[in-house]
Coordinates of C-alpha atoms in Angstrom, one line a residue:
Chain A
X174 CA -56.5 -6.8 2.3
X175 CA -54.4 -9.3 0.5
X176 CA -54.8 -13.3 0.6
X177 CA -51.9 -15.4 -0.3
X178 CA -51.7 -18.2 -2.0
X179 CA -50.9 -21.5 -0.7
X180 CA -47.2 -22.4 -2.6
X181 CA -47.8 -24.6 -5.9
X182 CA -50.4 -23.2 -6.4
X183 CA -50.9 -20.0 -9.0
X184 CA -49.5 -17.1 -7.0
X185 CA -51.5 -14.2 -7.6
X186 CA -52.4 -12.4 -4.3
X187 CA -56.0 -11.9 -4.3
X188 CA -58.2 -9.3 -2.4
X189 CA -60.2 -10.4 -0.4
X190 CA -63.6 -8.5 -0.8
X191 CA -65.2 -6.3 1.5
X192 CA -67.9 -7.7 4.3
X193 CA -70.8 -5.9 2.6
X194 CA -69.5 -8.2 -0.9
X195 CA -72.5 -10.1 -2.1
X196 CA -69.6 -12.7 -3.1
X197 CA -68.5 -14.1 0.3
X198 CA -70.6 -13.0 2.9
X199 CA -71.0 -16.3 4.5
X200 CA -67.6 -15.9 6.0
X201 CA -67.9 -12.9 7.5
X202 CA -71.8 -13.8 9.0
X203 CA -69.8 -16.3 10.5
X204 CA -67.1 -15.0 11.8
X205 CA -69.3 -11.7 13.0
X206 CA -72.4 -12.9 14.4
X207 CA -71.2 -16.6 16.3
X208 CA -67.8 -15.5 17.1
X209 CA -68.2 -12.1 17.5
X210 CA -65.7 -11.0 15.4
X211 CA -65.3 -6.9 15.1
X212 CA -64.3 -5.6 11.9
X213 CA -61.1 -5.4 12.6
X214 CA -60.6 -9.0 13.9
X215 CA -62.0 -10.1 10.7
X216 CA -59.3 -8.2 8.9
X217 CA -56.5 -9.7 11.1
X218 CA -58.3 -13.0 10.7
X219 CA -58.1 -12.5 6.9
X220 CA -54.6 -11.3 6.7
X221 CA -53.9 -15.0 7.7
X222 CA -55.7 -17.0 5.1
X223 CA -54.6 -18.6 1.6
X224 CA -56.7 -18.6 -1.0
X225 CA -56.5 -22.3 -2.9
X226 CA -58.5 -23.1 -6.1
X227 CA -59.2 -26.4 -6.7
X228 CA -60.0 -27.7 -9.9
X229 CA -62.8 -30.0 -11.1
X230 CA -61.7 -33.4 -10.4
X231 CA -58.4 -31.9 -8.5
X232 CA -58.0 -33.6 -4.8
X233 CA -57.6 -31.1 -2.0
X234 CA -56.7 -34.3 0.2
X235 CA -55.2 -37.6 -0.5
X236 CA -55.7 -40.0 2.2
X237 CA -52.2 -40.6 3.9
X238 CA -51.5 -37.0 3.3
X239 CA -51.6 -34.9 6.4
X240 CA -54.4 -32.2 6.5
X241 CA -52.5 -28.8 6.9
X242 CA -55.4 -26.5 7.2
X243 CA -59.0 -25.6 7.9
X244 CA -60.6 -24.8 4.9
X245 CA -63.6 -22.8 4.3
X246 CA -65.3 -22.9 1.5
X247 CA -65.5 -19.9 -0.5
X248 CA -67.4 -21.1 -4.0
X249 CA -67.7 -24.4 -5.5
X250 CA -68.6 -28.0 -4.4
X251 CA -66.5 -30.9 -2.7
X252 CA -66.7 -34.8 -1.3
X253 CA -65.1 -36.4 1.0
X254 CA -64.9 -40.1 1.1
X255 CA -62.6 -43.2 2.1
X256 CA -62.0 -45.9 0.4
X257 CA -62.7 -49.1 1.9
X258 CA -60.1 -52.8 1.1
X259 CA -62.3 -53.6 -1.1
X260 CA -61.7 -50.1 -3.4
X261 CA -65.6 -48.9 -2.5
X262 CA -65.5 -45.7 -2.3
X263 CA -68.1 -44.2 0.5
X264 CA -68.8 -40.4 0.8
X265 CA -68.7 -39.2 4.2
X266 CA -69.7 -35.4 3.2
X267 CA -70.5 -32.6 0.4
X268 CA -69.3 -29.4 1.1
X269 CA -70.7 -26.4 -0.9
X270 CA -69.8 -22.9 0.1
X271 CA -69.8 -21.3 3.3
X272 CA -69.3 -24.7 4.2
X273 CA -65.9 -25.8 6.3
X274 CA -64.2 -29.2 5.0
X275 CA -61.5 -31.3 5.8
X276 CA -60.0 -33.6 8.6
X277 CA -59.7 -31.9 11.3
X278 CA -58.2 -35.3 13.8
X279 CA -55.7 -35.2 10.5
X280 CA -55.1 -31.3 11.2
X281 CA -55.1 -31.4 15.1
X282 CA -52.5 -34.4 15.5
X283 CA -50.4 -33.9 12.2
X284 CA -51.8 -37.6 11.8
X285 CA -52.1 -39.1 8.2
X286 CA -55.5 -38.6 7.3
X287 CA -58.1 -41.5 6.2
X288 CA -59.9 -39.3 3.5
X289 CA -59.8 -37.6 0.5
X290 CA -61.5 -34.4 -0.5
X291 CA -61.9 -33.9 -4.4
X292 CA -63.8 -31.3 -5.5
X293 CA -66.4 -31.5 -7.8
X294 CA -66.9 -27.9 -9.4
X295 CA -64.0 -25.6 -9.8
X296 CA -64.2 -24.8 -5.8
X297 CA -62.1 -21.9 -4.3
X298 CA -61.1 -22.2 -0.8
X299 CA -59.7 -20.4 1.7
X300 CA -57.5 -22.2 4.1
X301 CA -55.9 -21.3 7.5
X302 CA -52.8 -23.2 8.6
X303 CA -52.6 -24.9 11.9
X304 CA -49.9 -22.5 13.3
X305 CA -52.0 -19.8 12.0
X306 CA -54.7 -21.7 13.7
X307 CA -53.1 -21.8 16.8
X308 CA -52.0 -18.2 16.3
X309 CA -55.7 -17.2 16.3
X310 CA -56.9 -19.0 19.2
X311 CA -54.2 -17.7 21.4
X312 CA -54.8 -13.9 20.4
X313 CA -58.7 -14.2 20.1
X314 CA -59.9 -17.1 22.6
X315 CA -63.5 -16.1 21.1
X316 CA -62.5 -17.6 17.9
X317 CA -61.7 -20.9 19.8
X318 CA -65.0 -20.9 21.5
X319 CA -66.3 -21.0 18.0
X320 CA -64.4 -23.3 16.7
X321 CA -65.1 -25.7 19.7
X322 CA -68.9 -24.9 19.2
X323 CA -68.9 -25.8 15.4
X324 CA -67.3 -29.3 16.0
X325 CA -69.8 -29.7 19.2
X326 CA -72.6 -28.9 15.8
X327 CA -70.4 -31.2 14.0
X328 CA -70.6 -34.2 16.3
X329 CA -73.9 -33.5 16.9
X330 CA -74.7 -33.9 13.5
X331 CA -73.1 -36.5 12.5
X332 CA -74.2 -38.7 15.4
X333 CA -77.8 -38.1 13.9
X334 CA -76.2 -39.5 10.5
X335 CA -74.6 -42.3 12.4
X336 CA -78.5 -43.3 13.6
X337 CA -79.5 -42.7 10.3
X338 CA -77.2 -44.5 8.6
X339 CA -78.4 -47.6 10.6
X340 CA -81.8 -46.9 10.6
X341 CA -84.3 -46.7 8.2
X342 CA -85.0 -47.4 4.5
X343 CA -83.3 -46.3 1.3
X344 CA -86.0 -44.4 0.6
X345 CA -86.2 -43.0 3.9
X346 CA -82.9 -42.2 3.6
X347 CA -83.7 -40.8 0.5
X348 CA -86.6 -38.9 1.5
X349 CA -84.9 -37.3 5.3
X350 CA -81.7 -36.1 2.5
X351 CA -84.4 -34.4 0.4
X352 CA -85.4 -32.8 3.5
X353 CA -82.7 -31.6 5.1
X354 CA -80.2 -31.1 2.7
X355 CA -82.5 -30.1 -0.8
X356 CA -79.5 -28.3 -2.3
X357 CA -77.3 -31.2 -2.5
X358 CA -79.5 -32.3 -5.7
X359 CA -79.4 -29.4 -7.3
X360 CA -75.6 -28.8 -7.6
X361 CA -74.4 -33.0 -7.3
X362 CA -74.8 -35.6 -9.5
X363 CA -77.0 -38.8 -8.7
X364 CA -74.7 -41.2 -8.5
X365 CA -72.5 -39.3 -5.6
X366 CA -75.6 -38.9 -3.8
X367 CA -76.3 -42.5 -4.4
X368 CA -72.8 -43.5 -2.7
X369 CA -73.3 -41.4 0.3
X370 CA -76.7 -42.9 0.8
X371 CA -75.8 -46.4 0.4
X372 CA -77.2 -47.0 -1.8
X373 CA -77.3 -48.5 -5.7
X374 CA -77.3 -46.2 -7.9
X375 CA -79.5 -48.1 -10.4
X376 CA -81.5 -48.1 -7.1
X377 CA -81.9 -44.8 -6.4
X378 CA -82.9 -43.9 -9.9
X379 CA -86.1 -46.5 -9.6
X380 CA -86.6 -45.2 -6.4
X381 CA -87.0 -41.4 -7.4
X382 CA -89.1 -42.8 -10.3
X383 CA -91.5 -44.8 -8.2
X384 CA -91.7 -41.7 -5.9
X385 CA -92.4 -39.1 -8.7
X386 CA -95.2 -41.5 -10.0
X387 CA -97.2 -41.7 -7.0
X388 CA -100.5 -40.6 -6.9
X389 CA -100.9 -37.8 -4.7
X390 CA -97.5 -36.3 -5.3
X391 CA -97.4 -32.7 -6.2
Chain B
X128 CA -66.2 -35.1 51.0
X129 CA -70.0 -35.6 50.3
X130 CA -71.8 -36.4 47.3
X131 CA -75.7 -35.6 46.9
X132 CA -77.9 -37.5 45.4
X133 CA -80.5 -36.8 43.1
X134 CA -84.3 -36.3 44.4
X135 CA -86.3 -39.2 43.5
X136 CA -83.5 -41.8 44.1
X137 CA -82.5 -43.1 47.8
X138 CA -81.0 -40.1 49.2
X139 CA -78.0 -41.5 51.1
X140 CA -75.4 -39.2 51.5
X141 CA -72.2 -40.9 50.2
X142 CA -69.3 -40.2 50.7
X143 CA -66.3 -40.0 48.0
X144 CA -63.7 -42.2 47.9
X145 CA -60.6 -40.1 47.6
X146 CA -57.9 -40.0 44.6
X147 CA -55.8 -43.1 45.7
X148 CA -59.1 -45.3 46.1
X149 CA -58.8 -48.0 43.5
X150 CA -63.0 -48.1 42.8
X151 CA -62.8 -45.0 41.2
X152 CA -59.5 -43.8 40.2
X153 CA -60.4 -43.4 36.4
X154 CA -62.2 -40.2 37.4
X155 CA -59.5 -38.6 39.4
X156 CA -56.9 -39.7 36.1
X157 CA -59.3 -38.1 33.5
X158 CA -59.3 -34.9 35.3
X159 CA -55.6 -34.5 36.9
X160 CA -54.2 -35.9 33.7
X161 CA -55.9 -34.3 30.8
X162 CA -58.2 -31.1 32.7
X163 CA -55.2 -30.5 34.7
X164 CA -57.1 -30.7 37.9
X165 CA -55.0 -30.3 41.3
X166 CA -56.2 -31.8 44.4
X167 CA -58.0 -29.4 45.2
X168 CA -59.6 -28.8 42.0
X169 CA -61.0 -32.3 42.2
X170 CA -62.5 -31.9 45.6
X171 CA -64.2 -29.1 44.5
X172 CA -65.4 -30.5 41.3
X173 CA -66.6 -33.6 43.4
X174 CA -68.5 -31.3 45.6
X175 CA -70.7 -30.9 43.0
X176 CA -71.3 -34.1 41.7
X177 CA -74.7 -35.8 42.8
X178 CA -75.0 -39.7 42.3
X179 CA -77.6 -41.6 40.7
X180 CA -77.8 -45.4 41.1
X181 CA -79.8 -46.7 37.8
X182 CA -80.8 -50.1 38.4
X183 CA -80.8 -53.0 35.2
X184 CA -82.9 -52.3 33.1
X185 CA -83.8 -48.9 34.3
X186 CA -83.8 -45.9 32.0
X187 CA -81.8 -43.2 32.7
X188 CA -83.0 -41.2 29.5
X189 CA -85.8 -41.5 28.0
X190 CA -86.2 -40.4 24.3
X191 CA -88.9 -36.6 25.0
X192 CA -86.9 -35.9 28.0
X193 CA -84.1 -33.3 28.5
X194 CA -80.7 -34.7 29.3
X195 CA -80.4 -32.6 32.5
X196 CA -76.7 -33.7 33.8
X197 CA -73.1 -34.9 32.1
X198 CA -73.2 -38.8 33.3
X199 CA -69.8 -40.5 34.2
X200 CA -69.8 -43.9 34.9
X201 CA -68.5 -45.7 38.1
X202 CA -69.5 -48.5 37.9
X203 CA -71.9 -50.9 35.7
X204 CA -72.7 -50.4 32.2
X205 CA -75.4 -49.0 29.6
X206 CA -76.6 -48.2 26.2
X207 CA -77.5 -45.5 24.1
X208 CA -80.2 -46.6 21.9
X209 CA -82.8 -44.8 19.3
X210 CA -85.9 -46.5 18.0
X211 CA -87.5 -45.6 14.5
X212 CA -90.9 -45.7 13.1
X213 CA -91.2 -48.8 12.8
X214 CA -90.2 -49.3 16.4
X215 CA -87.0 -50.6 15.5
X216 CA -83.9 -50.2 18.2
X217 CA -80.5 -49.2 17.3
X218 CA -78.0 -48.9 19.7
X219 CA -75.9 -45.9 18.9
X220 CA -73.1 -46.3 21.8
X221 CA -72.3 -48.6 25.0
X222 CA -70.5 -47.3 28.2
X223 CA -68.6 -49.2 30.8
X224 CA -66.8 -47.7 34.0
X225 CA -64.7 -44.6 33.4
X226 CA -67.2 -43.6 30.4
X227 CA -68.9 -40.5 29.6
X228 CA -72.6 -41.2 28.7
X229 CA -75.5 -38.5 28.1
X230 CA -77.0 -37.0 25.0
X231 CA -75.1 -33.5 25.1
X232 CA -77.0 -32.0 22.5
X233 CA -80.4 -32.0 25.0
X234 CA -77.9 -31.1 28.0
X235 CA -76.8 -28.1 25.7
X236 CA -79.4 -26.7 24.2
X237 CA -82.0 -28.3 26.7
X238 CA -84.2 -29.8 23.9
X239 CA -85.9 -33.2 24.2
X240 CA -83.4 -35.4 23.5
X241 CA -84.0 -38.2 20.8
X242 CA -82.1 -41.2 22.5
X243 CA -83.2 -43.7 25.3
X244 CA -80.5 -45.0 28.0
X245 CA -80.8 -48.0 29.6
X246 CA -78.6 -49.8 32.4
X247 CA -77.7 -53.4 30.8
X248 CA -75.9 -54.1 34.9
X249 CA -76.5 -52.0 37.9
X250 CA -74.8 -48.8 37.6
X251 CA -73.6 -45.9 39.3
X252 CA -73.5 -42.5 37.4
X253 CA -71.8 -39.4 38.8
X254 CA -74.3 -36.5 37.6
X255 CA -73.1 -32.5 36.8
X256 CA -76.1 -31.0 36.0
X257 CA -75.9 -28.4 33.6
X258 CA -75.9 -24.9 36.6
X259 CA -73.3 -26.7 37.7
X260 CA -71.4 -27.6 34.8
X261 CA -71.4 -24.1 33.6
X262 CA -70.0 -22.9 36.8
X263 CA -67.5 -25.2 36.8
X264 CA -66.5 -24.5 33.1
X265 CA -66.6 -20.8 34.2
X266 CA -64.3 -21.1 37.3
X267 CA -62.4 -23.5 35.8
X268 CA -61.7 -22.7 32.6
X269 CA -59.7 -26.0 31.9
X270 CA -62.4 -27.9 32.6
X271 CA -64.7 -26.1 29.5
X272 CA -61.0 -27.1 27.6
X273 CA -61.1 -30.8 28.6
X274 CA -64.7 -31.3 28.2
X275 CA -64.2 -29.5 24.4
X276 CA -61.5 -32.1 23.8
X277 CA -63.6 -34.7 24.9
X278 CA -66.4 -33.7 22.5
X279 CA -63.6 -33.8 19.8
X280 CA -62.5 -36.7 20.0
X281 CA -65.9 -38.3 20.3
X282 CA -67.1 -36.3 17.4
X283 CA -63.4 -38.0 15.4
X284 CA -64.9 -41.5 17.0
X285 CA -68.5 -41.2 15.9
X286 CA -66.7 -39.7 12.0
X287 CA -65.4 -43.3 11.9
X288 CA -68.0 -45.2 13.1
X289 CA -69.9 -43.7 10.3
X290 CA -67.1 -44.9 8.1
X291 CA -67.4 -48.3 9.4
X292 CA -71.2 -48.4 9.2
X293 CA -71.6 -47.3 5.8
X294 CA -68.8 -49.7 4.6
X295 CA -67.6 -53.2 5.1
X296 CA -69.0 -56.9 5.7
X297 CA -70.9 -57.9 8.7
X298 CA -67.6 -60.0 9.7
X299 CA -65.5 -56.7 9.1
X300 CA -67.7 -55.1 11.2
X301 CA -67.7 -57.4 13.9
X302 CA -63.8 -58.4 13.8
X303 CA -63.1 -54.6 14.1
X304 CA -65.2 -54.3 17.1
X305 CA -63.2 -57.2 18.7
X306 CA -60.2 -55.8 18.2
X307 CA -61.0 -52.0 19.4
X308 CA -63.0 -52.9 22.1
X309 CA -62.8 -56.5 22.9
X310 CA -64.0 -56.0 26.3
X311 CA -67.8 -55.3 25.4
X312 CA -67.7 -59.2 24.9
X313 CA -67.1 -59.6 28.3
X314 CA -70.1 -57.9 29.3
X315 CA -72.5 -57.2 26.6
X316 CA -74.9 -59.8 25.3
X317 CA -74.6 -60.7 22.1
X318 CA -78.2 -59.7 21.0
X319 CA -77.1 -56.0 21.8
X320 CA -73.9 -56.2 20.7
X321 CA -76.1 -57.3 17.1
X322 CA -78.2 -54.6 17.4
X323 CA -75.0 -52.1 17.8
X324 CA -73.6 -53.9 14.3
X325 CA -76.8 -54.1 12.8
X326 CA -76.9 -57.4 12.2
X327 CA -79.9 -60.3 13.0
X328 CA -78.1 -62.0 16.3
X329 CA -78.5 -64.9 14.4
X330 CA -76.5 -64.1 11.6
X331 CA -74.1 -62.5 14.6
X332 CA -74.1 -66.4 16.0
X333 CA -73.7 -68.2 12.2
X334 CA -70.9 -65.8 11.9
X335 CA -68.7 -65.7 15.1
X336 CA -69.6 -70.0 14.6
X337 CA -68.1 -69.5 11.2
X338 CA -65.1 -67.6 12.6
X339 CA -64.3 -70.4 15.3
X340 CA -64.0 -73.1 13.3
X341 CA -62.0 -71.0 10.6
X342 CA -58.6 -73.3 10.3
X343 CA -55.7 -71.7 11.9
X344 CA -57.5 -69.6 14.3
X345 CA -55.6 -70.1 17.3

């Protein structure tokens, strides 16, 4: 099954692997087991995605820019952030893979979006434009009803980070990440993780220090 | 057309004001304008609703509970509010008339839900329990579409709001509020309206003091 590439963008189709490939599995769990996707939907689901790689440092979004697909994360690591008047940047999310990114009131309205999305490992990502969007819905309502579902999660979720982010102490905040999210810290670096925490990163390093020296910690 | 109340609350039959009434028009607009909804769609979707009077400072949720019913608001107004372990409250969201209010993750998956609500005025909440909002979504499939908009545009709301809590002064904050929604002034007190910023109400007095005598505020 061939991918295309998104234009500007090096050209060369790409197969997209089989479901039983090791490499992108996620995708197809997805797609399978919460939008009940036969094998051949997946196919004709794949048959409409682009495969974009995005470099190390590269921006996927620029805010102002208008978000032109959903993008799914096939390998690699991204952030998402806005930048506030006073040039602070804040990180709204990480996305690793089998994760989906992007701004999706942006993509929805064809509204400038407020964010940008740089990736920070060589990421590869496979996108699905809105009128291929659209086109799926219509022909496969079950792939709405996912969709709808995963920004019902989504909400969900982050209105959990919105009491969080009000709540609470650095190192509770700390500590709730470490938790919930442990993979973050092995694939990000501290000071990222320190911005979408809030939190100094001078801070967090005395904070992990304190915590690693106290007694009783394994 | 009648509406039934919910056991445990004065059982008064009342009756439903139709579409032209002017006490409750914002319901009949939400659901002819965005669900679609004929007249007769309405009626029937009325027919289901049961009414709950919550009086000040009655809970209509309590944090353990399950969120049993989607809440819109007639009249009055409430908050959403979590309290950490230090017994601290934040208040995640307000609603006035024509409001949604509920905690949709408990509704949905019927899990205790982690969020208090609390009427700040008398209120009046129209109630779809959950049997009845699945049957509605499933004879009516716009109504499953409208509600799924709803939750996506709440889920874009609460995306920003995280924005805005993460970043910005406490007079940013506050100035923003005013100018989005300007009428929680009008019927909020300011101690909540703190509590929602996360700011001490008296720095919330020092500053909106600090704002009034500003030169050139008109």
């Amino acid at each position: 099954m061939v991918i295309h590439c998104y234009e500007n963008y090096p050209s060369f189709p790409v197969h997209l692997l089989a479901a039983e490939d090791p490499i992108r599995p996620g995708l197809y769990d997805a797609l399978s087991k919460h939008a009940g996707f036969s094998p051949g939907e997946y196919e004709f689901y794949c048959s409409l995605l682009k495969k974009r790689i995005v470099r190390k440092k590269e921006h996927y979004l620029q805010a102002g820019d208008i978000s032109r697909a959903t993008a799914y994360v096939a390998s690699g690591c991204l952030r998402q952030y806005i930048i506030d008047d006073h040039g602070k940047e804040i990180i709204i999310q990480f996305a690793l893979e089998d994760w989906w990114i992007g701004d999706l009131e942006s993509f929805h309205y064809e509204k400038p979006s407020l964010f940008y999305i740089q990736a920070l490992e060589d990421s590869e990502l496979m996108l699905l434009s809105r009128r291929e969007f659209l086109r799926v819905c219509d022909e496969l309502p079950k792939y709405k009803a996912f969709h709808d579902e995963k920004v019902q999660r989504n909400h969900f979720a982050t209105l959990k980070r919105l009491s969080n982010a009000k709540l609470g102490t650095p190192e509770e905040k700390y500590l709730l990440l470490m938790k919930e999210q442990p993979q973050l810290f092995q694939r990000i670096p501290l000071h990222y993780i320190a911005c979408f925490l809030g939190i100094e990163p001078e801070s967090l390093s005395r904070l992990r220090k304190r915590l690693c020296e106290k007694p009783g910690k394994s």
